[in-house]
Every structure is written in C-alpha cells, then in structure tokens.
Amino acid sequence: MKNQARYDVDDAAFKWFMDTAGKKWKEWKSTLKKLYFSGKLTDEELKKKHANRVNSADWKFLIDYWKTPQCQVRTN
C-alpha cells in the first residue's frame, strides 16, 4: 500500500488496478501452461521449454504446482 499513499490513488482506482493485475497474472500463467507445459514431459525436458519467459525458480515453482493433484482437478 506504499504506492497508493505515494501517488494519491483513490480506493476505487486502486481496487480496479489490483483486480486487473490479478486477472492478467492468472491469464499469463494459463498461457504459459498451454504453450510450454505437458504432463508427459520429464522435469528436465520442461525446464528447457520456458524459453526464458520466466526465471528458472518461478518456472520450477509453476511446474511443481501444475503437477499437484489440486491443480489437476482444477484444470480438468
């Protein structure tokens, strides 16, 4: 909330921004999954596929998350 105080953003505009940013982040992760993830590939093969779109630590986190049973249920 530091930026909100620094830039004098009203509550409605700040809420809109945060909601929009959250939606865009979800869309981005979904796009990455569609383009680069396959449950049929090994972790090593998947590590090579991200095409430097995200850093290696974030890519590993996403791979691990996409392989969880909770994510499998949500996406099927």
CSV table of C-alpha atoms in Angstrom, one decimal:
chain,number,residue,atom,x,y,z
A,1,MET,CA,0.0,0.0,0.0
A,2,LYS,CA,3.1,2.3,0.0
A,3,ASN,CA,2.5,3.2,-3.7
A,4,GLN,CA,-1.2,4.1,-3.1
A,5,ALA,CA,-0.1,6.6,-0.4
A,6,ARG,CA,2.8,7.9,-2.6
A,7,TYR,CA,0.7,8.5,-5.7
A,8,ASP,CA,-2.6,9.6,-4.1
A,9,VAL,CA,-4.7,6.9,-5.8
A,10,ASP,CA,-8.3,6.7,-4.6
A,11,ASP,CA,-9.6,3.4,-3.2
A,12,ALA,CA,-11.8,2.6,-6.2
A,13,ALA,CA,-9.0,3.1,-8.7
A,14,PHE,CA,-6.5,1.1,-6.6
A,15,LYS,CA,-9.0,-1.8,-6.2
A,16,TRP,CA,-9.6,-1.8,-10.0
A,17,PHE,CA,-5.8,-1.8,-10.6
A,18,MET,CA,-5.2,-4.7,-8.2
A,19,ASP,CA,-8.2,-6.7,-9.6
A,20,THR,CA,-7.0,-6.2,-13.2
A,21,ALA,CA,-3.4,-7.1,-12.3
A,22,GLY,CA,-4.5,-10.3,-10.6
A,23,LYS,CA,-6.6,-11.3,-13.7
A,24,LYS,CA,-3.7,-10.6,-16.0
A,25,TRP,CA,-1.3,-12.6,-13.9
A,26,LYS,CA,-3.7,-15.6,-14.0
A,27,GLU,CA,-4.1,-15.2,-17.7
A,28,TRP,CA,-0.3,-15.2,-18.1
A,29,LYS,CA,0.2,-18.4,-16.1
A,30,SER,CA,-2.6,-20.0,-18.1
A,31,THR,CA,-0.9,-19.0,-21.4
A,32,LEU,CA,2.4,-20.4,-20.2
A,33,LYS,CA,0.8,-23.7,-19.2
A,34,LYS,CA,-0.9,-24.0,-22.6
A,35,LEU,CA,2.3,-23.2,-24.6
A,36,TYR,CA,5.0,-24.9,-22.6
A,37,PHE,CA,3.7,-27.5,-20.1
A,38,SER,CA,2.9,-31.1,-20.7
A,39,GLY,CA,2.5,-33.7,-18.0
A,40,LYS,CA,4.0,-36.2,-20.4
A,41,LEU,CA,7.4,-34.5,-20.3
A,42,THR,CA,10.1,-35.0,-17.6
A,43,ASP,CA,11.1,-32.2,-15.3
A,44,GLU,CA,14.4,-31.8,-17.2
A,45,GLU,CA,12.5,-31.5,-20.5
A,46,LEU,CA,10.1,-29.0,-19.0
A,47,LYS,CA,13.0,-26.9,-17.5
A,48,LYS,CA,14.3,-26.3,-21.1
A,49,LYS,CA,10.9,-25.3,-22.5
A,50,HIS,CA,10.1,-22.0,-20.8
A,51,ALA,CA,12.1,-20.1,-23.5
A,52,ASN,CA,13.3,-17.6,-20.9
A,53,ARG,CA,9.8,-16.2,-20.4
A,54,VAL,CA,10.2,-16.6,-16.7
A,55,ASN,CA,13.2,-17.1,-14.4
A,56,SER,CA,14.2,-20.6,-13.6
A,57,ALA,CA,13.0,-20.5,-10.0
A,58,ASP,CA,9.5,-19.3,-11.0
A,59,TRP,CA,9.3,-21.9,-13.8
A,60,LYS,CA,10.2,-24.7,-11.3
A,61,PHE,CA,7.5,-23.5,-9.0
A,62,LEU,CA,4.9,-23.5,-11.8
A,63,ILE,CA,5.9,-27.0,-13.0
A,64,ASP,CA,5.6,-28.3,-9.4
A,65,TYR,CA,2.3,-26.6,-8.9
A,66,TRP,CA,0.8,-27.8,-12.2
A,67,LYS,CA,1.7,-31.4,-11.3
A,68,THR,CA,-0.2,-31.2,-8.0
A,69,PRO,CA,-3.4,-33.2,-7.7
A,70,GLN,CA,-5.2,-29.9,-6.7
A,71,CYS,CA,-4.2,-28.3,-9.9
A,72,GLN,CA,-5.1,-31.3,-12.0
A,73,VAL,CA,-8.6,-31.3,-10.6
A,74,ARG,CA,-9.0,-27.6,-11.3
A,75,THR,CA,-7.8,-27.8,-14.9
A,76,ASN,CA,-9.6,-30.9,-15.9
